[in-house]
Amino acid sequence: MRGFFEDKDFFRALGGLWFPIALQQLIFSLLGFVTITMIGQLGETAVAAVGLSNQILFLFQLLLFGVGSGSAIFVAQFWGKRDVKNIRRVLGVCVGLSLLGASLFSFIALVVPEFALALYTTDSAVIAQGSAYLRIVGWSYVPLAITTSYAVALRSTGNVRVPVSISIAALTFGAGLSYVLIFGAFGAPAFGVLGSAVSIVLARALECVVLLTIVYARGSVVAARPREMWAFDKPFLGHVLRAVLPVTLNEIVWSVGISTYSAIYGRIGTEALAAVNIATAIEAVAFVPFVGLAGGGAVLIGNAIGADQETHSLRYARRLLQIALGAGVLIGAIILVSADALLNLYNVDATTRGYAQQILMVMACGLWIKGANSTYIIGILRAGGDVRASALIDVGPLWLVGIPLASVAAFGLGLPVPWVYLATYSDEVGKGMLATWRVFSQQWIKNLVRRVAE
């Protein structure tokens, strides 16, 4: 334990990355929590409609996360060599793939939202409100794709403050505007859930414009001209895609699995779905430290591998896991003692509240393993270039264990939603066992940029 706390270089480097990443995620999560709390004043149907509509955004964001995570492996390792030319080529691949994804999800949101939402629920009122919401929010997907690509590249080169500051400012503006447009404050018309959608579009557009302006005005490492971004040949593209596509496919398959959980909850009933949405908004805030830990750790490990310092990456991995386990136990305890007070913020009926409280109990007890798994997959295995193994570990237990057990619990046994939610943690247990074995085997360290021609 003494050696753990004496590793000052590690904590200094991790803290410089962790704090801004965690702060950004904290603001995102708090704003999401505040938004769902405001919408919660409109009743269970509004909460369920926005929650299901955000499943489409959730799928899109995870596609962006997959493309970005795969690209970040290369950017971080290239930055270990200070290879700016190839960093900008990787950025071009990332932007192109992200915009393709944005085109697909924009079509779903703007043209066929009713079809998409009908996959989750049969409640016509929820589908109607959710579709109207999606037809507005869909306009935010293209600027989000561009912003995410540049933010990933900046973060992987150690520049986390610029994208974090801009995102916090833009989304804080969006949250304030949501309040005005949802409730009609300061003499504005009250648009209800549609007011939240308008504010999201304006905030994302503002975020994108400001980020690009600062990146190019300051001549950042990622301030690539079009000819630099698209200067890759087929061998380079193929090499990058061999890492990017497994990670992206991982996120797509994983996100469809998580959306399947939402569909199961939605088929149980609107109260069950609203309870899960409330609990997951709280979980998003609780999970902030793990997002910062995995993101910061991934940069450190990627930079170390790119600089041919494998012993450093092994030490970093052990430290990250120790921190994740300790934080999971501590934060879970905080949720246990504060759950009742948090639920007082929502104007929902007794059934929904009771479900949400029981779900929070399950969440609090299982947070340590969920946080460790996030660190394993994102902070260690992917950062080390072990993309295929991490993908199998991430999605295998979900589809082979979690979804079947949750389906049996919901439809075979007819159990209430807290028990169904508990069944979903079976995939986290399986994932944790496999990830532990893989990390301690030390087979995950792969220098991907060593083989890229200059």
PDB file of C-alpha atoms in Angstrom, residues 79-353:
ATOM      1  CA  TRP A  79       1.701  11.283 -29.821  1.00  0.00           C
ATOM      2  CA  GLY A  80       4.119   9.115 -27.846  1.00  0.00           C
ATOM      3  CA  LYS A  81       6.364   9.492 -30.919  1.00  0.00           C
ATOM      4  CA  ARG A  82       5.283  13.139 -31.533  1.00  0.00           C
ATOM      5  CA  ASP A  83       4.170  12.159 -35.047  1.00  0.00           C
ATOM      6  CA  VAL A  84       1.837  15.053 -35.974  1.00  0.00           C
ATOM      7  CA  LYS A  85       1.497  14.052 -39.635  1.00  0.00           C
ATOM      8  CA  ASN A  86      -0.075  10.686 -38.845  1.00  0.00           C
ATOM      9  CA  ILE A  87      -2.188  12.135 -36.032  1.00  0.00           C
ATOM     10  CA  ARG A  88      -3.885  14.385 -38.583  1.00  0.00           C
ATOM     11  CA  ARG A  89      -4.416  11.479 -40.971  1.00  0.00           C
ATOM     12  CA  VAL A  90      -6.085   9.490 -38.201  1.00  0.00           C
ATOM     13  CA  LEU A  91      -8.287  12.522 -37.476  1.00  0.00           C
ATOM     14  CA  GLY A  92      -9.432  12.466 -41.107  1.00  0.00           C
ATOM     15  CA  VAL A  93     -10.472   8.825 -40.807  1.00  0.00           C
ATOM     16  CA  CYS A  94     -12.297   9.571 -37.553  1.00  0.00           C
ATOM     17  CA  VAL A  95     -14.215  12.572 -38.956  1.00  0.00           C
ATOM     18  CA  GLY A  96     -15.234  10.661 -42.093  1.00  0.00           C
ATOM     19  CA  LEU A  97     -16.566   7.630 -40.225  1.00  0.00           C
ATOM     20  CA  SER A  98     -18.349   9.814 -37.657  1.00  0.00           C
ATOM     21  CA  LEU A  99     -20.154  11.811 -40.344  1.00  0.00           C
ATOM     22  CA  LEU A 100     -21.303   8.596 -42.022  1.00  0.00           C
ATOM     23  CA  GLY A 101     -22.823   7.537 -38.719  1.00  0.00           C
ATOM     24  CA  ALA A 102     -24.411  10.956 -38.259  1.00  0.00           C
ATOM     25  CA  SER A 103     -26.100  10.664 -41.654  1.00  0.00           C
ATOM     26  CA  LEU A 104     -27.698   7.343 -40.707  1.00  0.00           C
ATOM     27  CA  PHE A 105     -28.941   8.424 -37.287  1.00  0.00           C
ATOM     28  CA  SER A 106     -30.161  11.775 -38.570  1.00  0.00           C
ATOM     29  CA  PHE A 107     -32.318   9.904 -41.079  1.00  0.00           C
ATOM     30  CA  ILE A 108     -33.782   7.739 -38.303  1.00  0.00           C
ATOM     31  CA  ALA A 109     -34.520  10.714 -36.044  1.00  0.00           C
ATOM     32  CA  LEU A 110     -35.877  13.068 -38.701  1.00  0.00           C
ATOM     33  CA  VAL A 111     -37.706  10.671 -41.026  1.00  0.00           C
ATOM     34  CA  VAL A 112     -38.759   7.481 -39.220  1.00  0.00           C
ATOM     35  CA  PRO A 113     -38.786   8.211 -35.460  1.00  0.00           C
ATOM     36  CA  GLU A 114     -42.133   6.457 -34.892  1.00  0.00           C
ATOM     37  CA  PHE A 115     -40.777   3.205 -36.295  1.00  0.00           C
ATOM     38  CA  ALA A 116     -37.672   3.419 -34.098  1.00  0.00           C
ATOM     39  CA  LEU A 117     -39.594   4.138 -30.892  1.00  0.00           C
ATOM     40  CA  ALA A 118     -42.158   1.414 -31.588  1.00  0.00           C
ATOM     41  CA  LEU A 119     -39.336  -1.089 -31.115  1.00  0.00           C
ATOM     42  CA  TYR A 120     -39.210  -0.080 -27.442  1.00  0.00           C
ATOM     43  CA  THR A 121     -42.815   0.513 -26.410  1.00  0.00           C
ATOM     44  CA  THR A 122     -46.434   0.118 -27.495  1.00  0.00           C
ATOM     45  CA  ASP A 123     -47.612   3.213 -25.580  1.00  0.00           C
ATOM     46  CA  SER A 124     -48.942   5.549 -28.290  1.00  0.00           C
ATOM     47  CA  ALA A 125     -48.625   8.652 -26.106  1.00  0.00           C
ATOM     48  CA  VAL A 126     -44.961   7.912 -25.419  1.00  0.00           C
ATOM     49  CA  ILE A 127     -44.297   7.302 -29.131  1.00  0.00           C
ATOM     50  CA  ALA A 128     -46.043  10.543 -30.135  1.00  0.00           C
ATOM     51  CA  GLN A 129     -44.125  12.740 -27.689  1.00  0.00           C
ATOM     52  CA  GLY A 130     -40.857  10.957 -28.356  1.00  0.00           C
ATOM     53  CA  SER A 131     -41.166  11.288 -32.141  1.00  0.00           C
ATOM     54  CA  ALA A 132     -41.793  15.030 -31.951  1.00  0.00           C
ATOM     55  CA  TYR A 133     -38.737  15.326 -29.689  1.00  0.00           C
ATOM     56  CA  LEU A 134     -36.528  13.303 -32.062  1.00  0.00           C
ATOM     57  CA  ARG A 135     -37.499  15.341 -35.123  1.00  0.00           C
ATOM     58  CA  ILE A 136     -35.850  18.325 -33.471  1.00  0.00           C
ATOM     59  CA  VAL A 137     -32.919  16.654 -31.686  1.00  0.00           C
ATOM     60  CA  GLY A 138     -31.870  14.895 -34.899  1.00  0.00           C
ATOM     61  CA  TRP A 139     -30.445  18.184 -36.200  1.00  0.00           C
ATOM     62  CA  SER A 140     -27.755  18.057 -33.500  1.00  0.00           C
ATOM     63  CA  TYR A 141     -26.132  14.829 -34.706  1.00  0.00           C
ATOM     64  CA  VAL A 142     -23.824  16.262 -37.406  1.00  0.00           C
ATOM     65  CA  PRO A 143     -22.234  18.950 -35.194  1.00  0.00           C
ATOM     66  CA  LEU A 144     -21.913  16.354 -32.423  1.00  0.00           C
ATOM     67  CA  ALA A 145     -20.005  14.035 -34.781  1.00  0.00           C
ATOM     68  CA  ILE A 146     -17.513  16.762 -35.718  1.00  0.00           C
ATOM     69  CA  THR A 147     -17.031  17.966 -32.143  1.00  0.00           C
ATOM     70  CA  THR A 148     -16.471  14.450 -30.821  1.00  0.00           C
ATOM     71  CA  SER A 149     -13.814  13.656 -33.427  1.00  0.00           C
ATOM     72  CA  TYR A 150     -11.745  16.749 -32.654  1.00  0.00           C
ATOM     73  CA  ALA A 151     -12.225  16.384 -28.894  1.00  0.00           C
ATOM     74  CA  VAL A 152     -10.951  12.796 -28.989  1.00  0.00           C
ATOM     75  CA  ALA A 153      -7.832  13.833 -30.899  1.00  0.00           C
ATOM     76  CA  LEU A 154      -7.150  16.744 -28.553  1.00  0.00           C
ATOM     77  CA  ARG A 155      -7.588  14.605 -25.452  1.00  0.00           C
ATOM     78  CA  SER A 156      -5.310  11.864 -26.787  1.00  0.00           C
ATOM     79  CA  THR A 157      -2.511  14.408 -27.220  1.00  0.00           C
ATOM     80  CA  GLY A 158      -2.942  15.560 -23.620  1.00  0.00           C
ATOM     81  CA  ASN A 159      -4.985  18.695 -24.407  1.00  0.00           C
ATOM     82  CA  VAL A 160      -8.148  18.065 -22.435  1.00  0.00           C
ATOM     83  CA  ARG A 161      -8.858  21.540 -21.118  1.00  0.00           C
ATOM     84  CA  VAL A 162      -9.993  23.191 -24.374  1.00  0.00           C
ATOM     85  CA  PRO A 163     -12.711  20.685 -25.401  1.00  0.00           C
ATOM     86  CA  VAL A 164     -13.831  20.269 -21.802  1.00  0.00           C
ATOM     87  CA  SER A 165     -14.194  24.007 -21.189  1.00  0.00           C
ATOM     88  CA  ILE A 166     -16.121  24.541 -24.408  1.00  0.00           C
ATOM     89  CA  SER A 167     -18.453  21.607 -23.799  1.00  0.00           C
ATOM     90  CA  ILE A 168     -19.195  22.678 -20.248  1.00  0.00           C
ATOM     91  CA  ALA A 169     -19.984  26.239 -21.340  1.00  0.00           C
ATOM     92  CA  ALA A 170     -22.161  25.184 -24.285  1.00  0.00           C
ATOM     93  CA  LEU A 171     -24.155  22.553 -22.415  1.00  0.00           C
ATOM     94  CA  THR A 172     -24.628  24.781 -19.366  1.00  0.00           C
ATOM     95  CA  PHE A 173     -26.102  27.321 -21.753  1.00  0.00           C
ATOM     96  CA  GLY A 174     -28.305  24.529 -23.136  1.00  0.00           C
ATOM     97  CA  ALA A 175     -29.530  23.530 -19.679  1.00  0.00           C
ATOM     98  CA  GLY A 176     -30.481  27.097 -18.845  1.00  0.00           C
ATOM     99  CA  LEU A 177     -32.284  27.447 -22.148  1.00  0.00           C
ATOM    100  CA  SER A 178     -34.088  24.152 -21.457  1.00  0.00           C
ATOM    101  CA  TYR A 179     -35.529  25.596 -18.267  1.00  0.00           C
ATOM    102  CA  VAL A 180     -36.770  28.650 -20.119  1.00  0.00           C
ATOM    103  CA  LEU A 181     -38.312  26.715 -23.010  1.00  0.00           C
ATOM    104  CA  ILE A 182     -39.732  23.773 -21.034  1.00  0.00           C
ATOM    105  CA  PHE A 183     -41.608  25.880 -18.478  1.00  0.00           C
ATOM    106  CA  GLY A 184     -41.990  29.193 -20.317  1.00  0.00           C
ATOM    107  CA  ALA A 185     -39.855  31.193 -17.888  1.00  0.00           C
ATOM    108  CA  PHE A 186     -39.196  34.932 -18.285  1.00  0.00           C
ATOM    109  CA  GLY A 187     -42.196  35.358 -20.551  1.00  0.00           C
ATOM    110  CA  ALA A 188     -41.106  32.767 -23.125  1.00  0.00           C
ATOM    111  CA  PRO A 189     -43.669  30.270 -24.475  1.00  0.00           C
ATOM    112  CA  ALA A 190     -43.749  26.896 -22.673  1.00  0.00           C
ATOM    113  CA  PHE A 191     -42.881  24.122 -25.140  1.00  0.00           C
ATOM    114  CA  GLY A 192     -42.600  21.218 -22.683  1.00  0.00           C
ATOM    115  CA  VAL A 193     -40.325  18.406 -23.859  1.00  0.00           C
ATOM    116  CA  LEU A 194     -39.848  20.118 -27.234  1.00  0.00           C
ATOM    117  CA  GLY A 195     -38.185  23.034 -25.488  1.00  0.00           C
ATOM    118  CA  SER A 196     -35.504  20.661 -24.225  1.00  0.00           C
ATOM    119  CA  ALA A 197     -34.944  19.412 -27.777  1.00  0.00           C
ATOM    120  CA  VAL A 198     -34.481  22.921 -29.186  1.00  0.00           C
ATOM    121  CA  SER A 199     -31.977  23.798 -26.470  1.00  0.00           C
ATOM    122  CA  ILE A 200     -29.906  20.678 -27.227  1.00  0.00           C
ATOM    123  CA  VAL A 201     -29.632  21.542 -30.921  1.00  0.00           C
ATOM    124  CA  LEU A 202     -28.541  25.112 -30.214  1.00  0.00           C
ATOM    125  CA  ALA A 203     -26.021  24.018 -27.571  1.00  0.00           C
ATOM    126  CA  ARG A 204     -24.409  21.391 -29.832  1.00  0.00           C
ATOM    127  CA  ALA A 205     -24.152  23.808 -32.753  1.00  0.00           C
ATOM    128  CA  LEU A 206     -22.533  26.433 -30.522  1.00  0.00           C
ATOM    129  CA  GLU A 207     -20.104  23.865 -29.110  1.00  0.00           C
ATOM    130  CA  CYS A 208     -18.976  22.765 -32.580  1.00  0.00           C
ATOM    131  CA  VAL A 209     -18.436  26.287 -33.945  1.00  0.00           C
ATOM    132  CA  VAL A 210     -16.491  27.493 -30.913  1.00  0.00           C
ATOM    133  CA  LEU A 211     -14.262  24.386 -30.752  1.00  0.00           C
ATOM    134  CA  LEU A 212     -13.285  24.547 -34.429  1.00  0.00           C
ATOM    135  CA  THR A 213     -12.654  28.273 -34.208  1.00  0.00           C
ATOM    136  CA  ILE A 214     -10.260  27.887 -31.263  1.00  0.00           C
ATOM    137  CA  VAL A 215      -8.479  24.816 -32.694  1.00  0.00           C
ATOM    138  CA  TYR A 216      -7.629  26.527 -35.981  1.00  0.00           C
ATOM    139  CA  ALA A 217      -7.018  29.988 -34.548  1.00  0.00           C
ATOM    140  CA  ARG A 218      -4.404  28.579 -32.153  1.00  0.00           C
ATOM    141  CA  GLY A 219      -2.749  26.262 -34.675  1.00  0.00           C
ATOM    142  CA  SER A 220      -3.340  23.172 -32.544  1.00  0.00           C
ATOM    143  CA  VAL A 221      -1.740  19.794 -33.252  1.00  0.00           C
ATOM    144  CA  VAL A 222      -5.122  18.709 -34.655  1.00  0.00           C
ATOM    145  CA  ALA A 223      -5.642  21.863 -36.757  1.00  0.00           C
ATOM    146  CA  ALA A 224      -5.410  19.809 -39.924  1.00  0.00           C
ATOM    147  CA  ARG A 225      -6.011  21.218 -43.374  1.00  0.00           C
ATOM    148  CA  PRO A 226      -8.295  19.072 -45.557  1.00  0.00           C
ATOM    149  CA  ARG A 227      -5.374  17.824 -47.637  1.00  0.00           C
ATOM    150  CA  GLU A 228      -3.615  16.695 -44.428  1.00  0.00           C
ATOM    151  CA  MET A 229      -6.694  14.932 -43.074  1.00  0.00           C
ATOM    152  CA  TRP A 230      -7.370  13.036 -46.283  1.00  0.00           C
ATOM    153  CA  ALA A 231      -3.735  12.305 -47.170  1.00  0.00           C
ATOM    154  CA  PHE A 232      -3.892   8.647 -46.150  1.00  0.00           C
ATOM    155  CA  ASP A 233      -3.471   5.801 -48.642  1.00  0.00           C
ATOM    156  CA  LYS A 234      -5.170   2.409 -48.628  1.00  0.00           C
ATOM    157  CA  PRO A 235      -2.510   0.634 -46.509  1.00  0.00           C
ATOM    158  CA  PHE A 236      -2.717   3.352 -43.838  1.00  0.00           C
ATOM    159  CA  LEU A 237      -6.529   3.337 -43.901  1.00  0.00           C
ATOM    160  CA  GLY A 238      -6.590  -0.443 -43.651  1.00  0.00           C
ATOM    161  CA  HIS A 239      -4.187  -0.429 -40.723  1.00  0.00           C
ATOM    162  CA  VAL A 240      -6.294   2.108 -38.807  1.00  0.00           C
ATOM    163  CA  LEU A 241      -9.575   0.384 -39.650  1.00  0.00           C
ATOM    164  CA  ARG A 242      -8.272  -2.925 -38.304  1.00  0.00           C
ATOM    165  CA  ALA A 243      -8.352  -1.300 -34.882  1.00  0.00           C
ATOM    166  CA  VAL A 244     -11.213   1.178 -35.350  1.00  0.00           C
ATOM    167  CA  LEU A 245     -13.776  -1.247 -36.792  1.00  0.00           C
ATOM    168  CA  PRO A 246     -13.596  -3.853 -33.987  1.00  0.00           C
ATOM    169  CA  VAL A 247     -13.999  -1.111 -31.379  1.00  0.00           C
ATOM    170  CA  THR A 248     -16.851   0.501 -33.324  1.00  0.00           C
ATOM    171  CA  LEU A 249     -18.549  -2.847 -33.861  1.00  0.00           C
ATOM    172  CA  ASN A 250     -18.039  -3.531 -30.154  1.00  0.00           C
ATOM    173  CA  GLU A 251     -19.845  -0.306 -29.231  1.00  0.00           C
ATOM    174  CA  ILE A 252     -22.658  -0.885 -31.734  1.00  0.00           C
ATOM    175  CA  VAL A 253     -23.330  -4.442 -30.585  1.00  0.00           C
ATOM    176  CA  TRP A 254     -23.000  -3.411 -26.930  1.00  0.00           C
ATOM    177  CA  SER A 255     -25.312  -0.412 -27.364  1.00  0.00           C
ATOM    178  CA  VAL A 256     -27.936  -2.514 -29.146  1.00  0.00           C
ATOM    179  CA  GLY A 257     -27.737  -4.892 -26.194  1.00  0.00           C
ATOM    180  CA  ILE A 258     -28.238  -2.072 -23.696  1.00  0.00           C
ATOM    181  CA  SER A 259     -31.143  -0.798 -25.815  1.00  0.00           C
ATOM    182  CA  THR A 260     -32.575  -4.303 -25.679  1.00  0.00           C
ATOM    183  CA  TYR A 261     -32.614  -3.946 -21.908  1.00  0.00           C
ATOM    184  CA  SER A 262     -34.588  -0.704 -22.374  1.00  0.00           C
ATOM    185  CA  ALA A 263     -37.021  -2.507 -24.662  1.00  0.00           C
ATOM    186  CA  ILE A 264     -37.512  -5.165 -21.979  1.00  0.00           C
ATOM    187  CA  TYR A 265     -38.205  -2.489 -19.361  1.00  0.00           C
ATOM    188  CA  GLY A 266     -40.568  -0.709 -21.748  1.00  0.00           C
ATOM    189  CA  ARG A 267     -42.563  -3.897 -22.322  1.00  0.00           C
ATOM    190  CA  ILE A 268     -42.959  -4.329 -18.566  1.00  0.00           C
ATOM    191  CA  GLY A 269     -44.715  -0.956 -18.338  1.00  0.00           C
ATOM    192  CA  THR A 270     -44.349   2.831 -18.429  1.00  0.00           C
ATOM    193  CA  GLU A 271     -43.775   3.023 -14.650  1.00  0.00           C
ATOM    194  CA  ALA A 272     -40.955   0.477 -14.913  1.00  0.00           C
ATOM    195  CA  LEU A 273     -39.333   2.378 -17.770  1.00  0.00           C
ATOM    196  CA  ALA A 274     -39.622   5.723 -15.961  1.00  0.00           C
ATOM    197  CA  ALA A 275     -38.071   4.191 -12.815  1.00  0.00           C
ATOM    198  CA  VAL A 276     -35.087   2.863 -14.760  1.00  0.00           C
ATOM    199  CA  ASN A 277     -34.618   6.223 -16.516  1.00  0.00           C
ATOM    200  CA  ILE A 278     -34.575   8.025 -13.172  1.00  0.00           C
ATOM    201  CA  ALA A 279     -32.111   5.560 -11.658  1.00  0.00           C
ATOM    202  CA  THR A 280     -29.768   5.612 -14.658  1.00  0.00           C
ATOM    203  CA  ALA A 281     -29.690   9.446 -14.588  1.00  0.00           C
ATOM    204  CA  ILE A 282     -28.422   9.156 -11.009  1.00  0.00           C
ATOM    205  CA  GLU A 283     -25.983   6.403 -12.003  1.00  0.00           C
ATOM    206  CA  ALA A 284     -24.544   8.652 -14.732  1.00  0.00           C
ATOM    207  CA  VAL A 285     -23.482  11.133 -12.057  1.00  0.00           C
ATOM    208  CA  ALA A 286     -22.107   8.370  -9.829  1.00  0.00           C
ATOM    209  CA  PHE A 287     -20.093   6.949 -12.739  1.00  0.00           C
ATOM    210  CA  VAL A 288     -18.229  10.194 -13.433  1.00  0.00           C
ATOM    211  CA  PRO A 289     -14.997   9.204 -11.611  1.00  0.00           C
ATOM    212  CA  PHE A 290     -14.764   5.995 -13.635  1.00  0.00           C
ATOM    213  CA  VAL A 291     -15.141   7.842 -16.938  1.00  0.00           C
ATOM    214  CA  GLY A 292     -12.276  10.130 -15.974  1.00  0.00           C
ATOM    215  CA  LEU A 293     -10.226   7.186 -14.717  1.00  0.00           C
ATOM    216  CA  ALA A 294     -10.660   5.148 -17.904  1.00  0.00           C
ATOM    217  CA  GLY A 295     -10.140   8.149 -20.200  1.00  0.00           C
ATOM    218  CA  GLY A 296      -7.070   9.451 -18.406  1.00  0.00           C
ATOM    219  CA  GLY A 297      -5.619   5.972 -17.971  1.00  0.00           C
ATOM    220  CA  ALA A 298      -6.079   5.203 -21.666  1.00  0.00           C
ATOM    221  CA  VAL A 299      -4.038   8.257 -22.646  1.00  0.00           C
ATOM    222  CA  LEU A 300      -1.213   7.343 -20.235  1.00  0.00           C
ATOM    223  CA  ILE A 301      -1.103   3.716 -21.340  1.00  0.00           C
ATOM    224  CA  GLY A 302      -1.315   4.594 -25.049  1.00  0.00           C
ATOM    225  CA  ASN A 303       1.444   7.188 -24.785  1.00  0.00           C
ATOM    226  CA  ALA A 304       3.662   4.745 -22.859  1.00  0.00           C
ATOM    227  CA  ILE A 305       3.231   1.971 -25.419  1.00  0.00           C
ATOM    228  CA  GLY A 306       3.867   4.357 -28.319  1.00  0.00           C
ATOM    229  CA  ALA A 307       7.086   5.438 -26.594  1.00  0.00           C
ATOM    230  CA  ASP A 308       8.120   1.757 -26.128  1.00  0.00           C
ATOM    231  CA  GLN A 309       7.752   1.902 -22.330  1.00  0.00           C
ATOM    232  CA  GLU A 310       5.820  -1.307 -21.717  1.00  0.00           C
ATOM    233  CA  THR A 311       6.807  -1.638 -18.052  1.00  0.00           C
ATOM    234  CA  HIS A 312       5.169   1.733 -17.397  1.00  0.00           C
ATOM    235  CA  SER A 313       1.924   0.576 -19.013  1.00  0.00           C
ATOM    236  CA  LEU A 314       1.822  -2.519 -16.783  1.00  0.00           C
ATOM    237  CA  ARG A 315       2.285  -0.398 -13.674  1.00  0.00           C
ATOM    238  CA  TYR A 316      -0.388   2.040 -14.813  1.00  0.00           C
ATOM    239  CA  ALA A 317      -2.859  -0.815 -15.368  1.00  0.00           C
ATOM    240  CA  ARG A 318      -2.411  -2.134 -11.815  1.00  0.00           C
ATOM    241  CA  ARG A 319      -2.855   1.304 -10.304  1.00  0.00           C
ATOM    242  CA  LEU A 320      -5.977   2.054 -12.352  1.00  0.00           C
ATOM    243  CA  LEU A 321      -7.648  -1.141 -11.223  1.00  0.00           C
ATOM    244  CA  GLN A 322      -6.876  -0.492  -7.549  1.00  0.00           C
ATOM    245  CA  ILE A 323      -8.376   2.994  -7.770  1.00  0.00           C
ATOM    246  CA  ALA A 324     -11.495   1.739  -9.596  1.00  0.00           C
ATOM    247  CA  LEU A 325     -12.274  -0.905  -6.982  1.00  0.00           C
ATOM    248  CA  GLY A 326     -11.864   1.487  -4.068  1.00  0.00           C
ATOM    249  CA  ALA A 327     -13.946   4.204  -5.716  1.00  0.00           C
ATOM    250  CA  GLY A 328     -16.709   1.715  -6.570  1.00  0.00           C
ATOM    251  CA  VAL A 329     -17.161   0.673  -2.952  1.00  0.00           C
ATOM    252  CA  LEU A 330     -17.119   4.263  -1.671  1.00  0.00           C
ATOM    253  CA  ILE A 331     -19.534   5.714  -4.234  1.00  0.00           C
ATOM    254  CA  GLY A 332     -21.884   2.752  -3.884  1.00  0.00           C
ATOM    255  CA  ALA A 333     -22.125   3.433  -0.152  1.00  0.00           C
ATOM    256  CA  ILE A 334     -22.975   7.082  -0.857  1.00  0.00           C
ATOM    257  CA  ILE A 335     -25.832   6.036  -3.167  1.00  0.00           C
ATOM    258  CA  LEU A 336     -27.214   3.689  -0.502  1.00  0.00           C
ATOM    259  CA  VAL A 337     -27.549   6.436   2.096  1.00  0.00           C
ATOM    260  CA  SER A 338     -28.788   9.182  -0.261  1.00  0.00           C
ATOM    261  CA  ALA A 339     -31.245   7.327  -2.507  1.00  0.00           C
ATOM    262  CA  ASP A 340     -34.384   8.425  -0.687  1.00  0.00           C
ATOM    263  CA  ALA A 341     -33.414  12.100  -0.739  1.00  0.00           C
ATOM    264  CA  LEU A 342     -32.586  11.983  -4.450  1.00  0.00           C
ATOM    265  CA  LEU A 343     -35.964  10.492  -5.328  1.00  0.00           C
ATOM    266  CA  ASN A 344     -37.747  13.361  -3.574  1.00  0.00           C
ATOM    267  CA  LEU A 345     -36.770  15.487  -6.580  1.00  0.00           C
ATOM    268  CA  TYR A 346     -39.172  13.622  -8.875  1.00  0.00           C
ATOM    269  CA  ASN A 347     -42.902  14.130  -9.225  1.00  0.00           C
ATOM    270  CA  VAL A 348     -43.818  10.492  -9.881  1.00  0.00           C
ATOM    271  CA  ASP A 349     -46.328   8.085  -8.387  1.00  0.00           C
ATOM    272  CA  ALA A 350     -45.625   5.661  -5.536  1.00  0.00           C
ATOM    273  CA  THR A 351     -45.135   2.662  -7.834  1.00  0.00           C
ATOM    274  CA  THR A 352     -42.487   4.386  -9.945  1.00  0.00           C
ATOM    275  CA  ARG A 353     -40.714   5.701  -6.857  1.00  0.00           C
TER     276      ARG A 353
END
